[in-house]
Amino acid sequence: MLGLAADRLRADMNRLLAFLFHQGILDEQFLQLQQLQDESSPNFVSEVVNIYFHESEKLLRSLRSLLMDREFSDYNKMGIHLNQFMGSSSSIGANRIRNVCVAFRAASEQNNRAGCLRALELLEHEYCFLKNKLHELFQIQQQRVLAAGVRYPMQNI
Amino acid sequence: MGPKLKQSYHHSVTVKVNEQMGTKRGYTFIQANRAWLPKFLLLWVMVMAFLSTWIYKKMDADNKVRRKEVLSSMCDQRARMLQDQFSVSVNHVHALAILVSTFHYYKDPSAIDQETFAEYTARTAFERPLLSGVAYAERVKHSEREKFERQHGWTIKTMKREPSPIRDEYAPVIFSQETVSYIESLDMMSGEEDRENILRARATGKAVLTSPFRLLGSHHLGVVLTFPVYKSKLPPKPSVEERIEATAGYLGGAFDVESLVENLLGQLAGNQAILVNVYDITNSSDHLIMYGHQNQDGDLALLHESKLDFGDPFRKHQMICRYHQKAPTSWTALTTAFLFFVICLLVGYILYGAAIHIVKVEDDFHEMQELMVRAEAADVAKSQFLATVSHEIRTPMNGILGMLALLLDTDLSSTQRDYAQTAQVCGKALITLINEVLDRAKIEAGKLELETVPFDLRSILDDVLSLFSEKSRNKGLELAVFVSDKVPEMVMGDPGRFRQIITNLVGNSVKFTERGHIFVKVHVAENPKPKDDAKAEIRLNGGSDEGALISGSRQFNTLSGYEAADERNSWDSFQHLVTAEALRNDASEKMTVAGEASRSVTLMVSVEDTGIGIPLIAQDRVFTPFMQADSSTSRNYGGTGIGLSITKCLVELMGGHISFISRPQVGSTFSFTTVFGRCKKASHSDTKKSNAEDLPSGFRGLKAIVVDGKPVRAAVTRYHLKRLGMLVEVANNVKIAASACGKNGSSCGSKIQPDIVLVEKDSWLSGEDGCLSLRMLDLKQNGHVFKLPKMILLATNITNAELEKAKAAGFADTTIMKPLRASMVAACLQQVLGTGKSLPGKGILNGSSVLGSLLCGKRILVVDDNMVNRRVAAGALKKFGAAVECAESGKAALKLLQLPHSFDACFMDIQMPEMDGFEATRRIRMLESQANEQMNGDTNKGSGKKDKWHLPILAMTADVILATYDECLKCGMDGYVSKPFEEENLYQAVAKFFKTKPISDS
């Protein structure tokens, strides 16, 4: 019973990961990240990803406020934000977000406000999607850890 | 990036096309007016038709004028003649009248009677050719009628031969020419015309003509001419009455106009052509015809009138001439005009045709040009597309491979594992293929850039060989490499691409060879002898039969004894090369001086195999992409056939040339040249450590004997041992080797005392093994030998039984499995000689364990403004055992790095707000140099603990562009790692200083 649950969780996780890879939402960098996680830092991935979420939300907020400003002209600052966003996204392997960032940056370099707004919408969408999926992933992972850790049969979810 | 690139590319293509179009504007006149061409032709034809009609008309008019002139001249001529003749006759009749008056009336008695008159007139008839006859009628008044009738004895008769009725006057004929004797005694006054004529004649006293009428006797038309004869001489200006009074008679003559004119015209030329009519036009409203038919056809359009004057002012006559026939159509004019038209038509058509042709050719030319541009564009687009697509495929493929790797980590049943592994192998093969396609596309798109870094050619060849050693061993192939001593140790070039070329060629050879050997040989290309080469090539590529026949019976002097396609690699030439090198080694100093002088070195690399060879038909398309010898090849051996074409491209990029010689069922030899730069000595020592695997130096000066029956193979073995610094002797067989050892034994090492004896398996099996081992045992027992030579067996593949046997025979020490590699030989020798532990063994270590050992315990500072990146970098470094500290900006880093500090390395992000990585590094270096200066001051006091402050700083950057790298170095960084971290990349960067440090310390 116990083994079965663990197996299923593992299969679920793999399926989810496969989906994320297949859709191009994540790339191999995420695997690299996972490989960095070992006994000495068991929560490394979720830790990093949480930092990522935290930072990204800040960035998204400031991007939005920059764009919403009526006398908006500070494309330079936006570029810095976007570079940050891109850097952290590529670090965790969030491939699709990175791609959107590239487009966003291209739009900002051309001072194309409409394009920037569109890209921001897309970015927010992608970000939410990724966040949900990663939360899901971590949930499964947690359950797995629990299932592996506890000595008594875990109730099925 | 992809679409953008494509777009800009597309743009450039359109620009190109437009440029091409621009050249089209240089239209010729013909091209510009192409639509008008048929109209031009039509116009031309019309103009020419008009012109020819005009010509015809002109000529026709000329003709007509001439005709008219001819007609008028002919007509006038006829009229004149007629008139002349007529007047001659009239004159003669006049003379007759005078004769009659003279001799009939003035003489008394009359001198003329009928007889005389008849005779005279008959004899003078030639004078009056126009007159049918003349007669004289006397004027007789009614009162004198009876007297007259009595005198002559006949009555006066009318024209109708009846006795004349009573009239005032009579004019009976008394004299007549014989031709008209029938009118004698006829009263001339009884005929209407005659009477009128007579009256008019005596009134005027001149010759008078009647209007034409049918003459008596003949029924021809004629006129009668009447002259009055007077009795007495007339006063000078007589009145009409006086004339009438004086009239004595009338002389008349009949003109037979019809026959006369006929006669006359008959005498003239061209009388057939024209038609002549003579009219009496006294009565202008009613023309009386005198000659010719009233209703005659003939050319009514053209006529000519000529006046005739017959001497009678009362009567008017006219001659009208016509042509008999209508004017003939003038064939000359017609033909001329027609020919002119035809010629012009033809000329026009030819011009038109030429113009059309020019237009067509120009059109075709433009079309071709456009097509060419399009084809070129398509070609470039294809390459671009390939590059893009391959690149795009790689990304998902990495995902697939990653997932497969994950999958393999899970618990799988053996079948599932098998499936997954198969999928992974396939995926890897696919990635390789995609990489190849990408390479090719890159080369075609001109995007492939070659590196120029120093590298060790020999170690690369060893690497490639080790890659294939497993396969070749399984197949039982001899795989060997030989690099001539002249080839510099380090060369400048692209090691990766060179490796790719060699891997491709050797891989092909391994794939297609089932027995025999594969031999890679590198030497410096000297001035080749083109004649010999060409000859050899012809012979080798063409005459395969000869070789095949002999091959059964002959042992070839090649590596494995099998025949090779290119005999230049056989021992004969090879020996030449080796001995030449040996000679040169003596004068090596000179050589190196000469060698260094030139900047680059051209290497000749050949890969020889004894495989199935390439069919003669397929030989010329070997380098065409996706072409294999035939379709069965890919079935039997797999592969896409792109490898060789890439190889060719790469070789050409490296400034070389590739060629091959192949004989079916014998083997192929691919040889190519490349140009590498020579390394400067200075850079040599630095780069060597990082790039080349170090060969242990512990074997320097050891002496070895190689026992091998095959000289080529022995040379290869010697080459590898020489690289380890050993002195090598070659013995042909065991006996010679043994004797050499024996001598040594007896003379106590005066000459060569071998430390190692390497025996090829073949030589050992063929030679008298007992002999050698016995001798060896002898030596051992005698105990003279200070050091027993170590016995080593060289084998490609060996069975367990053989191994046992070998051990028994005295090869207890070790067996080296081929292919030989210097490092492997070194490892084996270490084992044998027992020096292994003292020497730092390397090359076995690889991957993360190395990284771990390198980084373990080091304190590393990570500077990045991005918290996520910081965390990931820290995580990665921590995993390798490093103690990591983080700083979120350049300023924070500077604070942490105030001297003295205990950090061993620093990873620095380049793009940071406020102070970027470059600036931070510059400042750090400044601090360090200040500190170092101070220290130098301190060293005088004698506290030289550390020589210098120099913190290794590595840049972290997302874009790995060369320019960035240059800038990194410029501001004092030591290297760079790409973000996100990759293990290998990290290792390479870190290894540079953490590895070199202990060496420099020790």
CSV table of N, CA and C in Angstrom, one decimal, chain B residues 232-326:
chain,number,residue,atom,x,y,z
B,232,SER,N,-11.7,78.1,-173.0
B,232,SER,CA,-10.8,79.2,-173.4
B,232,SER,C,-10.0,79.6,-172.1
B,233,LYS,N,-9.0,80.4,-172.3
B,233,LYS,CA,-8.3,80.8,-171.2
B,233,LYS,C,-9.1,81.8,-170.4
B,234,LEU,N,-9.0,81.6,-169.1
B,234,LEU,CA,-9.8,82.4,-168.2
B,234,LEU,C,-9.1,83.7,-167.9
B,235,PRO,N,-10.0,84.7,-167.6
B,235,PRO,CA,-9.3,86.0,-167.2
B,235,PRO,C,-8.6,85.7,-165.8
B,236,PRO,N,-7.7,86.6,-165.5
B,236,PRO,CA,-6.9,86.3,-164.2
B,236,PRO,C,-7.7,86.1,-163.0
B,237,LYS,N,-8.8,86.9,-162.8
B,237,LYS,CA,-9.6,86.6,-161.7
B,237,LYS,C,-11.1,86.4,-162.2
B,238,PRO,N,-11.3,85.2,-162.6
B,238,PRO,CA,-12.6,85.0,-163.2
B,238,PRO,C,-13.7,84.9,-162.1
B,239,SER,N,-14.9,85.3,-162.4
B,239,SER,CA,-16.1,85.1,-161.5
B,239,SER,C,-16.6,83.7,-161.8
B,240,VAL,N,-17.6,83.4,-160.9
B,240,VAL,CA,-18.2,82.1,-161.0
B,240,VAL,C,-18.9,81.9,-162.4
B,241,GLU,N,-19.6,83.0,-162.8
B,241,GLU,CA,-20.3,82.8,-164.1
B,241,GLU,C,-19.4,82.6,-165.2
B,242,GLU,N,-18.3,83.4,-165.1
B,242,GLU,CA,-17.3,83.3,-166.2
B,242,GLU,C,-16.8,81.8,-166.3
B,243,ARG,N,-16.6,81.3,-165.1
B,243,ARG,CA,-16.1,79.9,-165.1
B,243,ARG,C,-17.1,79.0,-165.6
B,244,ILE,N,-18.3,79.1,-165.2
B,244,ILE,CA,-19.3,78.2,-165.7
B,244,ILE,C,-19.4,78.3,-167.2
B,245,GLU,N,-19.3,79.5,-167.7
B,245,GLU,CA,-19.5,79.8,-169.1
B,245,GLU,C,-18.3,79.1,-169.8
B,246,ALA,N,-17.1,79.2,-169.2
B,246,ALA,CA,-16.0,78.7,-169.9
B,246,ALA,C,-15.8,77.2,-169.8
B,247,THR,N,-16.6,76.6,-169.0
B,247,THR,CA,-16.4,75.2,-168.8
B,247,THR,C,-16.7,74.4,-170.1
B,248,ALA,N,-15.7,73.5,-170.4
B,248,ALA,CA,-15.9,72.7,-171.6
B,248,ALA,C,-16.2,71.3,-171.2
B,249,GLY,N,-15.7,70.8,-170.1
B,249,GLY,CA,-16.0,69.4,-169.7
B,249,GLY,C,-15.4,69.2,-168.3
B,250,TYR,N,-15.4,67.9,-167.9
B,250,TYR,CA,-14.9,67.6,-166.6
B,250,TYR,C,-14.1,66.4,-166.6
B,251,LEU,N,-12.9,66.5,-166.0
B,251,LEU,CA,-12.1,65.3,-165.9
B,251,LEU,C,-12.3,64.7,-164.5
B,252,GLY,N,-12.6,63.5,-164.5
B,252,GLY,CA,-12.8,62.9,-163.2
B,252,GLY,C,-12.0,61.6,-163.0
B,253,GLY,N,-11.7,61.4,-161.8
B,253,GLY,CA,-11.1,60.1,-161.4
B,253,GLY,C,-11.6,59.6,-160.2
B,254,ALA,N,-11.7,58.2,-160.1
B,254,ALA,CA,-12.2,57.6,-158.9
B,254,ALA,C,-11.1,57.1,-158.0
B,255,PHE,N,-11.1,57.6,-156.8
B,255,PHE,CA,-10.2,57.1,-155.8
B,255,PHE,C,-10.8,55.9,-155.1
B,256,ASP,N,-10.1,54.8,-155.3
B,256,ASP,CA,-10.6,53.6,-154.6
B,256,ASP,C,-9.9,53.6,-153.2
B,257,VAL,N,-10.5,54.4,-152.3
B,257,VAL,CA,-9.8,54.7,-151.1
B,257,VAL,C,-9.5,53.5,-150.3
B,258,GLU,N,-10.4,52.6,-150.3
B,258,GLU,CA,-10.2,51.4,-149.4
B,258,GLU,C,-9.0,50.6,-149.8
B,259,SER,N,-9.0,50.2,-151.1
B,259,SER,CA,-7.8,49.4,-151.5
B,259,SER,C,-6.6,50.2,-151.5
B,260,LEU,N,-6.7,51.5,-151.8
B,260,LEU,CA,-5.6,52.4,-151.9
B,260,LEU,C,-4.9,52.5,-150.5
B,261,VAL,N,-5.7,52.8,-149.5
B,261,VAL,CA,-5.2,52.9,-148.2
B,261,VAL,C,-4.6,51.6,-147.7
B,262,GLU,N,-5.3,50.5,-148.1
B,262,GLU,CA,-4.8,49.2,-147.8
B,262,GLU,C,-3.4,49.0,-148.3
B,263,ASN,N,-3.2,49.3,-149.6
B,263,ASN,CA,-1.9,49.2,-150.2
B,263,ASN,C,-0.9,50.0,-149.5
B,264,LEU,N,-1.3,51.2,-149.3
B,264,LEU,CA,-0.4,52.1,-148.7
B,264,LEU,C,0.1,51.6,-147.3
B,265,LEU,N,-0.9,51.2,-146.5
B,265,LEU,CA,-0.5,50.7,-145.1
B,265,LEU,C,0.3,49.5,-145.2
B,266,GLY,N,0.0,48.7,-146.2
B,266,GLY,CA,0.8,47.5,-146.4
B,266,GLY,C,2.2,47.7,-146.5
B,267,GLN,N,2.5,48.9,-147.1
B,267,GLN,CA,4.0,49.2,-147.3
B,267,GLN,C,4.6,49.6,-146.0
B,268,LEU,N,3.9,49.9,-145.0
B,268,LEU,CA,4.5,50.4,-143.8
B,268,LEU,C,4.6,49.3,-142.7
B,269,ALA,N,5.6,49.5,-141.9
B,269,ALA,CA,5.8,48.5,-140.8
B,269,ALA,C,4.8,48.7,-139.7
B,270,GLY,N,4.5,47.7,-139.1
B,270,GLY,CA,3.6,47.8,-137.9
B,270,GLY,C,2.2,48.0,-138.3
B,271,ASN,N,1.8,47.7,-139.5
B,271,ASN,CA,0.4,47.9,-139.9
B,271,ASN,C,-0.5,47.0,-139.2
B,272,GLN,N,0.0,45.9,-138.7
B,272,GLN,CA,-0.8,45.0,-138.0
B,272,GLN,C,-1.2,45.5,-136.6
B,273,ALA,N,-0.4,46.3,-136.1
B,273,ALA,CA,-0.6,46.7,-134.7
B,273,ALA,C,-1.7,47.8,-134.6
B,274,ILE,N,-1.8,48.6,-135.6
B,274,ILE,CA,-2.7,49.6,-135.5
B,274,ILE,C,-3.9,49.5,-136.5
B,275,LEU,N,-4.9,50.2,-136.1
B,275,LEU,CA,-6.1,50.1,-136.9
B,275,LEU,C,-6.4,51.6,-137.4
B,276,VAL,N,-6.6,51.7,-138.7
B,276,VAL,CA,-6.7,53.0,-139.2
B,276,VAL,C,-8.1,53.2,-139.8
B,277,ASN,N,-8.7,54.3,-139.5
B,277,ASN,CA,-10.0,54.7,-140.1
B,277,ASN,C,-9.8,56.1,-140.7
B,278,VAL,N,-10.4,56.2,-141.9
B,278,VAL,CA,-10.3,57.5,-142.5
B,278,VAL,C,-11.8,58.0,-142.7
B,279,TYR,N,-12.0,59.2,-142.2
B,279,TYR,CA,-13.4,59.7,-142.3
B,279,TYR,C,-13.5,61.0,-143.1
B,280,ASP,N,-14.7,61.1,-143.7
B,280,ASP,CA,-15.0,62.4,-144.3
B,280,ASP,C,-15.8,63.2,-143.3
B,281,ILE,N,-15.3,64.3,-142.8
B,281,ILE,CA,-16.0,64.9,-141.7
B,281,ILE,C,-16.5,66.3,-142.1
B,282,THR,N,-16.9,66.4,-143.4
B,282,THR,CA,-17.4,67.6,-143.9
B,282,THR,C,-18.7,68.0,-143.2
B,283,ASN,N,-19.5,67.0,-143.0
B,283,ASN,CA,-20.6,67.2,-142.2
B,283,ASN,C,-20.2,66.8,-140.8
B,284,SER,N,-20.1,67.8,-139.9
B,284,SER,CA,-19.4,67.4,-138.6
B,284,SER,C,-20.3,66.6,-137.8
B,285,SER,N,-21.6,66.6,-138.0
B,285,SER,CA,-22.4,65.8,-137.1
B,285,SER,C,-22.5,64.3,-137.6
B,286,ASP,N,-22.2,64.1,-138.9
B,286,ASP,CA,-22.3,62.8,-139.4
B,286,ASP,C,-21.0,62.4,-140.2
B,287,HIS,N,-20.1,61.8,-139.5
B,287,HIS,CA,-18.9,61.4,-140.2
B,287,HIS,C,-19.1,60.3,-141.1
B,288,LEU,N,-18.6,60.5,-142.3
B,288,LEU,CA,-18.7,59.4,-143.3
B,288,LEU,C,-17.4,58.6,-143.3
B,289,ILE,N,-17.6,57.4,-143.3
B,289,ILE,CA,-16.3,56.6,-143.2
B,289,ILE,C,-15.8,56.4,-144.6
B,290,MET,N,-14.5,56.5,-144.8
B,290,MET,CA,-13.9,56.3,-146.1
B,290,MET,C,-13.1,55.0,-146.1
B,291,TYR,N,-12.6,54.7,-145.0
B,291,TYR,CA,-11.8,53.5,-144.9
B,291,TYR,C,-12.0,52.9,-143.5
B,292,GLY,N,-12.0,51.6,-143.5
B,292,GLY,CA,-12.1,50.9,-142.2
B,292,GLY,C,-13.5,50.7,-141.9
B,293,HIS,N,-13.7,49.8,-140.9
B,293,HIS,CA,-15.1,49.4,-140.5
B,293,HIS,C,-15.6,50.4,-139.5
B,294,GLN,N,-16.9,50.6,-139.6
B,294,GLN,CA,-17.5,51.5,-138.7
B,294,GLN,C,-17.4,51.0,-137.2
B,295,ASN,N,-17.8,49.8,-137.1
B,295,ASN,CA,-17.8,49.2,-135.7
B,295,ASN,C,-16.7,48.3,-135.5
B,296,GLN,N,-15.6,48.8,-135.3
B,296,GLN,CA,-14.5,48.0,-135.1
B,296,GLN,C,-14.1,48.0,-133.6
B,297,ASP,N,-13.8,46.8,-133.2
B,297,ASP,CA,-13.2,46.8,-131.8
B,297,ASP,C,-11.8,47.2,-131.9
B,298,GLY,N,-11.1,47.0,-130.9
B,298,GLY,CA,-9.7,47.6,-130.8
B,298,GLY,C,-9.7,48.3,-129.5
B,299,ASP,N,-8.6,49.0,-129.3
B,299,ASP,CA,-8.4,49.7,-128.1
B,299,ASP,C,-9.2,51.0,-128.2
B,300,LEU,N,-10.4,51.0,-127.6
B,300,LEU,CA,-11.2,52.2,-127.7
B,300,LEU,C,-10.6,53.3,-126.8
B,301,ALA,N,-9.8,52.9,-125.8
B,301,ALA,CA,-9.3,53.9,-124.8
B,301,ALA,C,-8.4,54.9,-125.5
B,302,LEU,N,-7.6,54.4,-126.4
B,302,LEU,CA,-6.6,55.3,-126.9
B,302,LEU,C,-6.7,55.5,-128.4
B,303,LEU,N,-6.8,56.7,-128.9
B,303,LEU,CA,-6.9,56.9,-130.3
B,303,LEU,C,-6.2,58.2,-130.7
B,304,HIS,N,-5.8,58.3,-131.9
B,304,HIS,CA,-5.1,59.5,-132.3
B,304,HIS,C,-5.8,60.0,-133.6
B,305,GLU,N,-6.0,61.3,-133.7
B,305,GLU,CA,-6.7,61.8,-134.9
B,305,GLU,C,-5.6,62.7,-135.6
B,306,SER,N,-5.6,62.5,-136.9
B,306,SER,CA,-4.7,63.3,-137.8
B,306,SER,C,-5.5,63.9,-138.9
B,307,LYS,N,-5.3,65.1,-139.1
B,307,LYS,CA,-6.0,65.8,-140.2
B,307,LYS,C,-5.5,65.4,-141.6
B,308,LEU,N,-6.4,65.3,-142.5
B,308,LEU,CA,-5.9,65.0,-143.9
B,308,LEU,C,-6.4,66.2,-144.8
B,309,ASP,N,-5.5,66.6,-145.6
B,309,ASP,CA,-5.9,67.6,-146.5
B,309,ASP,C,-5.7,67.1,-147.9
B,310,PHE,N,-6.8,66.8,-148.6
B,310,PHE,CA,-6.7,66.2,-149.9
B,310,PHE,C,-6.8,67.3,-151.0
B,311,GLY,N,-6.7,68.5,-150.6
B,311,GLY,CA,-6.7,69.6,-151.6
B,311,GLY,C,-8.0,70.2,-151.9
B,312,ASP,N,-9.1,69.6,-151.3
B,312,ASP,CA,-10.4,70.2,-151.6
B,312,ASP,C,-10.8,70.9,-150.3
B,313,PRO,N,-10.8,72.3,-150.4
B,313,PRO,CA,-11.1,73.0,-149.1
B,313,PRO,C,-12.5,72.8,-148.6
B,314,PHE,N,-13.4,72.3,-149.5
B,314,PHE,CA,-14.8,72.1,-149.1
B,314,PHE,C,-14.9,70.8,-148.2
B,315,ARG,N,-14.1,69.9,-148.6
B,315,ARG,CA,-14.2,68.6,-147.9
B,315,ARG,C,-13.1,68.5,-146.8
B,316,LYS,N,-13.5,68.0,-145.7
B,316,LYS,CA,-12.5,67.8,-144.6
B,316,LYS,C,-12.4,66.3,-144.3
B,317,HIS,N,-11.2,65.9,-144.2
B,317,HIS,CA,-11.0,64.4,-143.9
B,317,HIS,C,-10.1,64.3,-142.7
B,318,GLN,N,-10.3,63.2,-142.2
B,318,GLN,CA,-9.6,62.9,-140.9
B,318,GLN,C,-9.2,61.4,-140.9
B,319,MET,N,-8.0,61.2,-140.2
B,319,MET,CA,-7.6,59.8,-140.0
B,319,MET,C,-7.6,59.5,-138.6
B,320,ILE,N,-8.2,58.4,-138.2
B,320,ILE,CA,-8.2,58.1,-136.7
B,320,ILE,C,-7.5,56.7,-136.6
B,321,CYS,N,-6.5,56.7,-135.7
B,321,CYS,CA,-5.7,55.5,-135.5
B,321,CYS,C,-6.0,54.9,-134.1
B,322,ARG,N,-6.0,53.6,-134.1
B,322,ARG,CA,-6.2,52.9,-132.8
B,322,ARG,C,-5.2,51.8,-132.8
B,323,TYR,N,-5.0,51.3,-131.6
B,323,TYR,CA,-4.3,50.0,-131.5
B,323,TYR,C,-5.2,48.9,-131.7
B,324,HIS,N,-4.7,47.9,-132.4
B,324,HIS,CA,-5.5,46.8,-132.6
B,324,HIS,C,-6.0,46.1,-131.3
B,325,GLN,N,-5.0,46.0,-130.5
B,325,GLN,CA,-5.3,45.3,-129.2
B,325,GLN,C,-5.2,46.3,-128.1
B,326,LYS,N,-5.9,45.9,-127.1
B,326,LYS,CA,-5.8,46.7,-125.9
B,326,LYS,C,-4.3,46.7,-125.4
